Amino acid sequence: MGRDNFVDGRAIGDFTATWRRVEDWLRVHAPEDFAALRGPASARDIAAVAEDFPPHPFLVALLSAHDGSELSSGAELLPRYGLLPAARMAGWRAAGAGCPEAEWWVPFAATSTGEYLVVDHRQGPGYGAVLRFDPESGAGGERCWHDLLALVAELADVLESGEPLRMPGAAAHRPCAGGQLGWEIVPSPEVPAVWLREVWRDAEKRLLRAAPAACASLRPPARPQEIRSAETPDPFHAHLRAFLLLHDGADGPDGFEVFPGGYRPYGCAELCAARASVKAAVPDTAIRVRVRTGTKTAGGRESAVERAHGHGEASSSPADLPPVPTSWLPFAVSREGAELLLCQEQGESYGAVLAWDQVARDYRTVHPDLAALCERVGR
């Protein structure tokens, strides 16, 4: 829809009626968030949200209903996003500096970490589209909804049905009723990298709050070419690759507080060294893997641990541990030198996180995958 062919009155009526469904749900199921909705924005404030063009009619309708939410309320009408007041929209140009297209975007929702949902005002078929933009990384322009009406209609359907809300490039979230609207991440195995990024956002928030030194120890993202070099000859599990694109490991000694149990994540260079050390050892394909629900054996023979240490003798040093299969990649280390291992072998245990169990004298699955470990960090 071009700028010269705005939105007819019937479409505005549809938007108003659909938005009322959202309000009605909040009033009953999330009264704190409903109370946090501000009153209507003034005509002057609405006109000021964009200097060089009139605001899209759906954006005008949204602000005419509510001038965003009280920022102190923490209300998230969308997963991680709260509604902005018109005054915050008007101050957009500084945030969008460095992105030429940003002069045509007007933000209406933002996260606490500075990401935005914007309405695109460029002329053409994309006029009115809802895009996602992250000024810090420069990533943006990804289309999430056709327009604000499509977003509000999907939100109303999701709230009323309890079905997950799906945003391109992000994990699905299911609404949770309470005093405030909450959003629960829905596991999405078909896009494991997206799933890990979502759970790590919550984990990093907890680290920043509870262990700021550990959070500060996290390194910047690894470059894609560094990851490809470390992967050679076998690609990493998607969870590990996604984590490296967030942080190339962590520095000690504070880095040992990143993962539960006192483990520091490896970076690309350390992963290369760890993989080389595993391949230099003599692996035993019959090593048994203990899981929480029982024991499964990759072969029918006695485990390598039992042969190496006997029945009743426990190892106290990582150097004493038996060799592991080359498909098990060490990806984190403790102060004592013990390592967490990631199973890279296709099969039932693919992606599982393993550790040495002193009591059982065996390797044990401690997390079903790296995303579950990151989710544990966020608790």
mmCIF file of C-alpha atoms in Angstrom, residues 7-325:
data_model
loop_
_atom_site.group_PDB
_atom_site.id
_atom_site.type_symbol
_atom_site.label_atom_id
_atom_site.label_comp_id
_atom_site.label_asym_id
_atom_site.label_seq_id
_atom_site.Cartn_x
_atom_site.Cartn_y
_atom_site.Cartn_z
ATOM 1 C CA VAL A 7 -5.968 3.061 4.889
ATOM 2 C CA ASP A 8 -9.717 3.372 4.484
ATOM 3 C CA GLY A 9 -12.071 3.963 7.392
ATOM 4 C CA ARG A 10 -13.193 0.348 7.492
ATOM 5 C CA ALA A 11 -9.609 -0.826 8.079
ATOM 6 C CA ILE A 12 -9.232 1.692 10.900
ATOM 7 C CA GLY A 13 -12.446 0.331 12.388
ATOM 8 C CA ASP A 14 -11.033 -3.196 12.146
ATOM 9 C CA PHE A 15 -7.881 -2.060 13.946
ATOM 10 C CA THR A 16 -9.853 -0.394 16.737
ATOM 11 C CA ALA A 17 -12.092 -3.441 17.220
ATOM 12 C CA THR A 18 -9.115 -5.815 17.217
ATOM 13 C CA TRP A 19 -7.191 -3.678 19.696
ATOM 14 C CA ARG A 20 -10.251 -3.708 21.951
ATOM 15 C CA ARG A 21 -9.983 -7.524 22.090
ATOM 16 C CA VAL A 22 -6.429 -7.132 23.433
ATOM 17 C CA GLU A 23 -7.626 -4.607 26.019
ATOM 18 C CA ASP A 24 -10.482 -6.865 27.109
ATOM 19 C CA TRP A 25 -8.100 -9.788 27.641
ATOM 20 C CA LEU A 26 -5.654 -7.673 29.631
ATOM 21 C CA ARG A 27 -8.430 -6.247 31.790
ATOM 22 C CA VAL A 28 -9.466 -9.746 32.906
ATOM 23 C CA HIS A 29 -6.234 -11.773 32.825
ATOM 24 C CA ALA A 30 -3.438 -9.202 33.325
ATOM 25 C CA PRO A 31 -4.971 -6.272 35.230
ATOM 26 C CA GLU A 32 -1.576 -4.816 36.181
ATOM 27 C CA ASP A 33 -0.600 -4.497 32.539
ATOM 28 C CA PHE A 34 -4.006 -3.068 31.663
ATOM 29 C CA ALA A 35 -3.581 -0.442 34.384
ATOM 30 C CA ALA A 36 -0.099 0.375 33.017
ATOM 31 C CA LEU A 37 -1.547 1.450 29.644
ATOM 32 C CA ARG A 38 -1.363 5.232 29.423
ATOM 33 C CA GLY A 39 -4.204 7.442 28.271
ATOM 34 C CA PRO A 40 -4.534 8.650 24.665
ATOM 35 C CA ALA A 41 -1.689 10.693 23.200
ATOM 36 C CA SER A 42 -2.444 14.282 22.219
ATOM 37 C CA ALA A 43 -2.743 15.265 18.567
ATOM 38 C CA ARG A 44 0.419 17.367 18.948
ATOM 39 C CA ASP A 45 2.410 14.438 20.365
ATOM 40 C CA ILE A 46 1.167 12.130 17.614
ATOM 41 C CA ALA A 47 2.145 14.603 14.898
ATOM 42 C CA ALA A 48 5.627 14.940 16.418
ATOM 43 C CA VAL A 49 6.566 11.255 16.134
ATOM 44 C CA ALA A 50 7.730 11.829 12.544
ATOM 45 C CA GLU A 51 9.120 15.095 11.188
ATOM 46 C CA ASP A 52 9.016 14.620 7.426
ATOM 47 C CA PHE A 53 5.917 12.490 6.835
ATOM 48 C CA PRO A 54 2.544 11.779 8.443
ATOM 49 C CA PRO A 55 2.451 8.778 10.799
ATOM 50 C CA HIS A 56 0.814 5.644 9.419
ATOM 51 C CA PRO A 57 -2.933 5.578 10.221
ATOM 52 C CA PHE A 58 -2.626 2.368 12.255
ATOM 53 C CA LEU A 59 0.110 3.988 14.357
ATOM 54 C CA VAL A 60 -2.140 7.009 14.845
ATOM 55 C CA ALA A 61 -4.967 4.688 15.918
ATOM 56 C CA LEU A 62 -2.678 2.909 18.396
ATOM 57 C CA LEU A 63 -1.505 6.178 19.978
ATOM 58 C CA SER A 64 -5.053 7.541 19.993
ATOM 59 C CA ALA A 65 -6.018 4.577 22.167
ATOM 60 C CA HIS A 66 -2.977 4.606 24.470
ATOM 61 C CA ASP A 67 0.204 6.655 24.601
ATOM 62 C CA GLY A 68 2.262 3.526 25.229
ATOM 63 C CA SER A 69 2.676 1.906 28.646
ATOM 64 C CA GLU A 70 4.200 3.229 31.845
ATOM 65 C CA LEU A 71 7.875 2.395 31.391
ATOM 66 C CA SER A 72 8.347 1.616 35.085
ATOM 67 C CA SER A 73 5.685 -1.111 34.970
ATOM 68 C CA GLY A 74 7.821 -3.628 33.081
ATOM 69 C CA ALA A 75 4.771 -4.537 30.993
ATOM 70 C CA GLU A 76 5.617 -6.622 27.922
ATOM 71 C CA LEU A 77 2.692 -6.652 25.536
ATOM 72 C CA LEU A 78 4.886 -8.686 23.177
ATOM 73 C CA PRO A 79 7.691 -11.061 24.215
ATOM 74 C CA ARG A 80 10.443 -8.777 25.611
ATOM 75 C CA TYR A 81 8.847 -5.668 24.037
ATOM 76 C CA GLY A 82 6.952 -2.892 25.820
ATOM 77 C CA LEU A 83 4.904 -0.160 24.118
ATOM 78 C CA LEU A 84 6.634 3.212 23.735
ATOM 79 C CA PRO A 85 5.004 6.593 24.428
ATOM 80 C CA ALA A 86 4.934 9.159 21.625
ATOM 81 C CA ALA A 87 7.708 11.184 23.269
ATOM 82 C CA ARG A 88 10.103 8.224 22.955
ATOM 83 C CA MET A 89 9.118 7.744 19.326
ATOM 84 C CA ALA A 90 9.936 11.383 18.584
ATOM 85 C CA GLY A 91 13.482 10.920 19.922
ATOM 86 C CA TRP A 92 14.143 8.066 17.514
ATOM 87 C CA ARG A 93 16.618 9.684 15.104
ATOM 88 C CA ALA A 94 19.579 9.416 17.487
ATOM 89 C CA ALA A 95 18.932 5.696 18.050
ATOM 90 C CA GLY A 96 18.619 5.036 14.340
ATOM 91 C CA ALA A 97 21.776 6.928 13.388
ATOM 92 C CA GLY A 98 24.031 4.985 11.061
ATOM 93 C CA CYS A 99 21.200 3.173 9.270
ATOM 94 C CA PRO A 100 20.007 5.151 6.199
ATOM 95 C CA GLU A 101 16.592 3.470 6.151
ATOM 96 C CA ALA A 102 15.952 4.394 9.791
ATOM 97 C CA GLU A 103 14.817 7.906 8.865
ATOM 98 C CA TRP A 104 11.677 6.258 7.458
ATOM 99 C CA TRP A 105 11.057 4.099 10.516
ATOM 100 C CA VAL A 106 9.014 5.020 13.581
ATOM 101 C CA PRO A 107 9.470 2.781 16.647
ATOM 102 C CA PHE A 108 6.457 1.795 18.719
ATOM 103 C CA ALA A 109 7.888 -0.928 20.996
ATOM 104 C CA ALA A 110 11.304 -1.597 22.545
ATOM 105 C CA THR A 111 13.149 -4.088 24.740
ATOM 106 C CA SER A 112 15.152 -3.267 27.850
ATOM 107 C CA THR A 113 18.312 -4.018 25.850
ATOM 108 C CA GLY A 114 17.609 -1.456 23.119
ATOM 109 C CA GLU A 115 15.990 -3.433 20.313
ATOM 110 C CA TYR A 116 13.007 -1.923 18.509
ATOM 111 C CA LEU A 117 9.911 -2.820 16.545
ATOM 112 C CA VAL A 118 9.310 -0.093 13.973
ATOM 113 C CA VAL A 119 6.682 0.875 11.408
ATOM 114 C CA ASP A 120 8.199 1.327 7.944
ATOM 115 C CA HIS A 121 7.053 4.546 6.232
ATOM 116 C CA ARG A 122 8.947 4.085 2.961
ATOM 117 C CA GLN A 123 6.702 4.324 -0.085
ATOM 118 C CA GLY A 124 5.943 1.104 -1.896
ATOM 119 C CA PRO A 125 4.532 -2.342 -1.119
ATOM 120 C CA GLY A 126 6.288 -2.410 2.274
ATOM 121 C CA TYR A 127 4.602 0.767 3.519
ATOM 122 C CA GLY A 128 3.288 0.173 7.043
ATOM 123 C CA ALA A 129 5.214 -3.078 7.613
ATOM 124 C CA VAL A 130 6.440 -3.918 11.120
ATOM 125 C CA LEU A 131 10.217 -4.484 11.174
ATOM 126 C CA ARG A 132 12.696 -5.432 13.878
ATOM 127 C CA PHE A 133 15.823 -3.293 14.402
ATOM 128 C CA ASP A 134 18.842 -3.544 16.710
ATOM 129 C CA PRO A 135 20.867 -0.279 16.557
ATOM 130 C CA GLU A 136 23.815 -1.737 18.478
ATOM 131 C CA SER A 137 24.491 -4.585 16.077
ATOM 132 C CA GLY A 138 23.134 -2.826 13.008
ATOM 133 C CA ALA A 139 20.921 -5.845 12.343
ATOM 134 C CA GLY A 140 17.481 -4.823 11.267
ATOM 135 C CA GLY A 141 14.925 -4.374 8.604
ATOM 136 C CA GLU A 142 13.645 -7.908 9.122
ATOM 137 C CA ARG A 143 9.941 -7.930 8.355
ATOM 138 C CA CYS A 144 7.860 -9.411 11.158
ATOM 139 C CA TRP A 145 4.268 -8.472 10.233
ATOM 140 C CA HIS A 146 2.539 -7.004 7.180
ATOM 141 C CA ASP A 147 1.345 -4.062 9.283
ATOM 142 C CA LEU A 148 0.181 -3.135 12.781
ATOM 143 C CA LEU A 149 -3.282 -4.547 12.132
ATOM 144 C CA ALA A 150 -1.764 -7.957 11.326
ATOM 145 C CA LEU A 151 0.325 -7.795 14.509
ATOM 146 C CA VAL A 152 -2.582 -6.804 16.755
ATOM 147 C CA ALA A 153 -4.861 -9.422 15.154
ATOM 148 C CA GLU A 154 -2.298 -12.178 15.783
ATOM 149 C CA LEU A 155 -1.723 -10.931 19.333
ATOM 150 C CA ALA A 156 -5.453 -10.978 20.073
ATOM 151 C CA ASP A 157 -5.796 -14.509 18.678
ATOM 152 C CA VAL A 158 -2.798 -15.708 20.705
ATOM 153 C CA LEU A 159 -4.046 -14.200 23.963
ATOM 154 C CA GLU A 160 -7.534 -15.648 23.537
ATOM 155 C CA SER A 161 -6.401 -19.115 22.418
ATOM 156 C CA GLY A 162 -3.195 -19.572 24.426
ATOM 157 C CA GLU A 163 -1.367 -20.598 21.254
ATOM 158 C CA PRO A 164 2.271 -19.487 20.798
ATOM 159 C CA LEU A 165 3.147 -16.164 19.206
ATOM 160 C CA ARG A 166 5.678 -16.657 16.413
ATOM 161 C CA MET A 167 7.975 -13.867 15.294
ATOM 162 C CA PRO A 168 10.409 -14.492 12.400
ATOM 163 C CA GLY A 169 13.953 -15.104 13.651
ATOM 164 C CA ALA A 170 12.860 -15.599 17.264
ATOM 165 C CA ALA A 171 11.637 -18.483 19.366
ATOM 166 C CA ALA A 172 7.898 -18.912 19.798
ATOM 167 C CA HIS A 173 6.403 -17.665 23.078
ATOM 168 C CA ARG A 174 3.188 -18.754 24.780
ATOM 169 C CA PRO A 175 1.221 -16.200 26.858
ATOM 170 C CA CYS A 176 0.890 -16.796 30.605
ATOM 171 C CA ALA A 177 -1.947 -15.161 32.508
ATOM 172 C CA GLY A 178 -1.391 -13.536 35.892
ATOM 173 C CA GLY A 179 -1.307 -10.078 37.415
ATOM 174 C CA GLN A 180 0.975 -9.296 34.492
ATOM 175 C CA LEU A 181 1.167 -10.847 31.049
ATOM 176 C CA GLY A 182 4.107 -13.244 30.901
ATOM 177 C CA TRP A 183 5.638 -15.045 27.940
ATOM 178 C CA GLU A 184 6.980 -18.591 28.160
ATOM 179 C CA ILE A 185 9.503 -19.730 25.556
ATOM 180 C CA VAL A 186 8.279 -22.701 23.548
ATOM 181 C CA PRO A 187 11.095 -25.149 22.709
ATOM 182 C CA SER A 188 11.734 -25.138 18.980
ATOM 183 C CA PRO A 189 14.049 -28.028 18.033
ATOM 184 C CA GLU A 190 13.620 -27.310 14.340
ATOM 185 C CA VAL A 191 15.505 -24.004 14.776
ATOM 186 C CA PRO A 192 17.985 -24.808 17.575
ATOM 187 C CA ALA A 193 20.124 -21.701 17.049
ATOM 188 C CA VAL A 194 17.117 -19.410 17.527
ATOM 189 C CA TRP A 195 16.109 -21.360 20.628
ATOM 190 C CA LEU A 196 19.558 -20.979 22.205
ATOM 191 C CA ARG A 197 19.705 -17.237 21.484
ATOM 192 C CA GLU A 198 16.359 -16.749 23.186
ATOM 193 C CA VAL A 199 17.229 -18.646 26.362
ATOM 194 C CA TRP A 200 20.673 -17.022 26.556
ATOM 195 C CA ARG A 201 19.105 -13.546 26.606
ATOM 196 C CA ASP A 202 17.420 -14.459 29.882
ATOM 197 C CA ALA A 203 20.596 -16.128 31.141
ATOM 198 C CA GLU A 204 22.694 -13.048 30.451
ATOM 199 C CA LYS A 205 20.196 -10.834 32.252
ATOM 200 C CA ARG A 206 20.469 -13.051 35.337
ATOM 201 C CA LEU A 207 24.272 -13.041 35.162
ATOM 202 C CA LEU A 208 24.319 -9.259 34.877
ATOM 203 C CA ARG A 209 22.127 -9.018 37.955
ATOM 204 C CA ALA A 210 23.526 -11.836 40.117
ATOM 205 C CA ALA A 211 27.115 -12.258 38.877
ATOM 206 C CA PRO A 212 28.207 -9.081 37.057
ATOM 207 C CA ALA A 213 31.890 -10.070 37.074
ATOM 208 C CA ALA A 214 31.054 -13.345 35.323
ATOM 209 C CA CYS A 215 28.943 -11.453 32.790
ATOM 210 C CA ALA A 216 31.841 -9.052 32.156
ATOM 211 C CA SER A 217 34.182 -12.007 31.567
ATOM 212 C CA LEU A 218 32.243 -13.078 28.464
ATOM 213 C CA ARG A 219 34.176 -12.295 25.307
ATOM 214 C CA PRO A 220 32.756 -10.581 22.204
ATOM 215 C CA PRO A 221 31.234 -12.765 19.471
ATOM 216 C CA ALA A 222 33.501 -15.011 17.441
ATOM 217 C CA ARG A 223 33.818 -14.174 13.778
ATOM 218 C CA PRO A 224 32.152 -16.647 11.394
ATOM 219 C CA GLN A 225 35.498 -17.482 9.784
ATOM 220 C CA GLU A 226 36.954 -18.316 13.219
ATOM 221 C CA ILE A 227 34.062 -20.678 13.877
ATOM 222 C CA ARG A 228 34.448 -22.346 10.479
ATOM 223 C CA SER A 229 38.153 -22.850 11.141
ATOM 224 C CA ALA A 230 37.466 -24.371 14.573
ATOM 225 C CA GLU A 231 34.770 -26.654 13.124
ATOM 226 C CA THR A 232 37.067 -28.282 10.574
ATOM 227 C CA PRO A 233 36.579 -31.069 9.664
ATOM 228 C CA ASP A 234 33.223 -31.641 11.426
ATOM 229 C CA PRO A 235 30.639 -28.869 11.970
ATOM 230 C CA PHE A 236 29.652 -27.935 15.508
ATOM 231 C CA HIS A 237 26.186 -28.605 16.879
ATOM 232 C CA ALA A 238 23.918 -25.634 16.074
ATOM 233 C CA HIS A 239 23.687 -24.712 19.772
ATOM 234 C CA LEU A 240 27.460 -24.379 20.118
ATOM 235 C CA ARG A 241 27.743 -22.385 16.907
ATOM 236 C CA ALA A 242 24.975 -20.039 18.079
ATOM 237 C CA PHE A 243 26.683 -19.554 21.453
ATOM 238 C CA LEU A 244 30.006 -18.684 19.787
ATOM 239 C CA LEU A 245 28.217 -16.083 17.663
ATOM 240 C CA LEU A 246 27.162 -14.496 20.960
ATOM 241 C CA HIS A 247 30.405 -14.956 22.925
ATOM 242 C CA ASP A 248 33.767 -16.438 21.960
ATOM 243 C CA GLY A 249 34.049 -18.102 25.366
ATOM 244 C CA ALA A 250 34.939 -16.317 28.610
ATOM 245 C CA ASP A 251 38.075 -15.182 30.421
ATOM 246 C CA GLY A 252 39.102 -16.474 33.850
ATOM 247 C CA PRO A 253 38.954 -16.364 36.764
ATOM 248 C CA ASP A 254 35.461 -14.816 36.713
ATOM 249 C CA GLY A 255 34.584 -16.884 33.651
ATOM 250 C CA PHE A 256 34.397 -19.977 35.872
ATOM 251 C CA GLU A 257 31.117 -18.613 37.250
ATOM 252 C CA VAL A 258 29.351 -18.506 33.882
ATOM 253 C CA PHE A 259 28.059 -22.092 33.777
ATOM 254 C CA PRO A 260 26.628 -23.915 36.837
ATOM 255 C CA GLY A 261 29.153 -26.050 38.671
ATOM 256 C CA GLY A 262 31.982 -23.573 38.107
ATOM 257 C CA TYR A 263 32.635 -24.067 34.389
ATOM 258 C CA ARG A 264 34.109 -21.514 31.961
ATOM 259 C CA PRO A 265 33.034 -21.777 28.287
ATOM 260 C CA TYR A 266 35.784 -22.276 25.719
ATOM 261 C CA GLY A 267 36.375 -19.975 22.764
ATOM 262 C CA CYS A 268 37.217 -21.059 19.214
ATOM 263 C CA ALA A 269 40.964 -21.372 19.808
ATOM 264 C CA GLU A 270 40.423 -23.487 22.934
ATOM 265 C CA LEU A 271 37.889 -25.663 21.128
ATOM 266 C CA CYS A 272 40.516 -26.391 18.471
ATOM 267 C CA ALA A 273 43.008 -27.421 21.155
ATOM 268 C CA ALA A 274 40.398 -29.499 23.000
ATOM 269 C CA ARG A 275 39.396 -31.332 19.833
ATOM 270 C CA ALA A 276 43.054 -32.047 19.068
ATOM 271 C CA SER A 277 43.630 -33.438 22.568
ATOM 272 C CA VAL A 278 40.648 -35.783 22.234
ATOM 273 C CA LYS A 279 41.841 -37.063 18.866
ATOM 274 C CA ALA A 280 45.342 -37.593 20.250
ATOM 275 C CA ALA A 281 43.957 -39.993 22.876
ATOM 276 C CA VAL A 282 42.846 -43.549 22.120
ATOM 277 C CA PRO A 283 39.025 -43.479 22.104
ATOM 278 C CA ASP A 284 36.859 -46.387 23.164
ATOM 279 C CA THR A 285 33.574 -46.647 21.285
ATOM 280 C CA ALA A 286 32.095 -48.817 24.040
ATOM 281 C CA ILE A 287 32.095 -46.074 26.679
ATOM 282 C CA ARG A 288 28.819 -46.132 28.511
ATOM 283 C CA VAL A 289 26.694 -42.991 28.832
ATOM 284 C CA ARG A 290 24.589 -42.610 31.950
ATOM 285 C CA VAL A 291 21.432 -40.556 31.709
ATOM 286 C CA ARG A 292 19.015 -39.530 34.428
ATOM 287 C CA THR A 293 16.527 -42.240 33.504
ATOM 288 C CA GLY A 294 18.989 -45.097 33.299
ATOM 289 C CA THR A 295 22.080 -46.287 31.466
ATOM 290 C CA LYS A 296 22.629 -46.809 27.780
ATOM 291 C CA THR A 297 25.681 -48.459 26.320
ATOM 292 C CA ALA A 298 27.330 -47.752 22.971
ATOM 293 C CA GLY A 299 28.346 -51.384 22.611
ATOM 294 C CA GLY A 300 27.908 -54.496 24.704
ATOM 295 C CA ARG A 301 31.179 -54.555 26.607
ATOM 296 C CA GLU A 302 32.253 -53.374 30.028
ATOM 297 C CA SER A 303 32.689 -49.579 30.137
ATOM 298 C CA ALA A 304 36.137 -48.097 29.678
ATOM 299 C CA VAL A 305 35.875 -46.468 33.097
ATOM 300 C CA GLU A 306 35.352 -49.799 34.850
ATOM 301 C CA ARG A 307 38.259 -51.353 32.984
ATOM 302 C CA ALA A 308 40.550 -48.414 33.676
ATOM 303 C CA HIS A 309 39.761 -47.985 37.363
ATOM 304 C CA GLY A 310 38.218 -51.234 38.510
ATOM 305 C CA HIS A 311 35.050 -51.638 40.570
ATOM 306 C CA GLY A 312 35.170 -49.416 43.637
ATOM 307 C CA GLU A 313 38.088 -47.118 42.799
ATOM 308 C CA ALA A 314 37.197 -43.526 41.902
ATOM 309 C CA SER A 315 39.316 -41.109 39.910
ATOM 310 C CA SER A 316 40.182 -37.804 41.577
ATOM 311 C CA SER A 317 42.068 -36.118 38.737
ATOM 312 C CA PRO A 318 40.908 -35.209 35.205
ATOM 313 C CA ALA A 319 44.205 -36.579 33.946
ATOM 314 C CA ASP A 320 43.213 -40.029 35.245
ATOM 315 C CA LEU A 321 39.980 -40.177 33.241
ATOM 316 C CA PRO A 322 39.695 -42.651 30.373
ATOM 317 C CA PRO A 323 39.741 -41.380 26.787
ATOM 318 C CA VAL A 324 36.435 -40.362 25.265
ATOM 319 C CA PRO A 325 35.080 -40.863 21.735
#
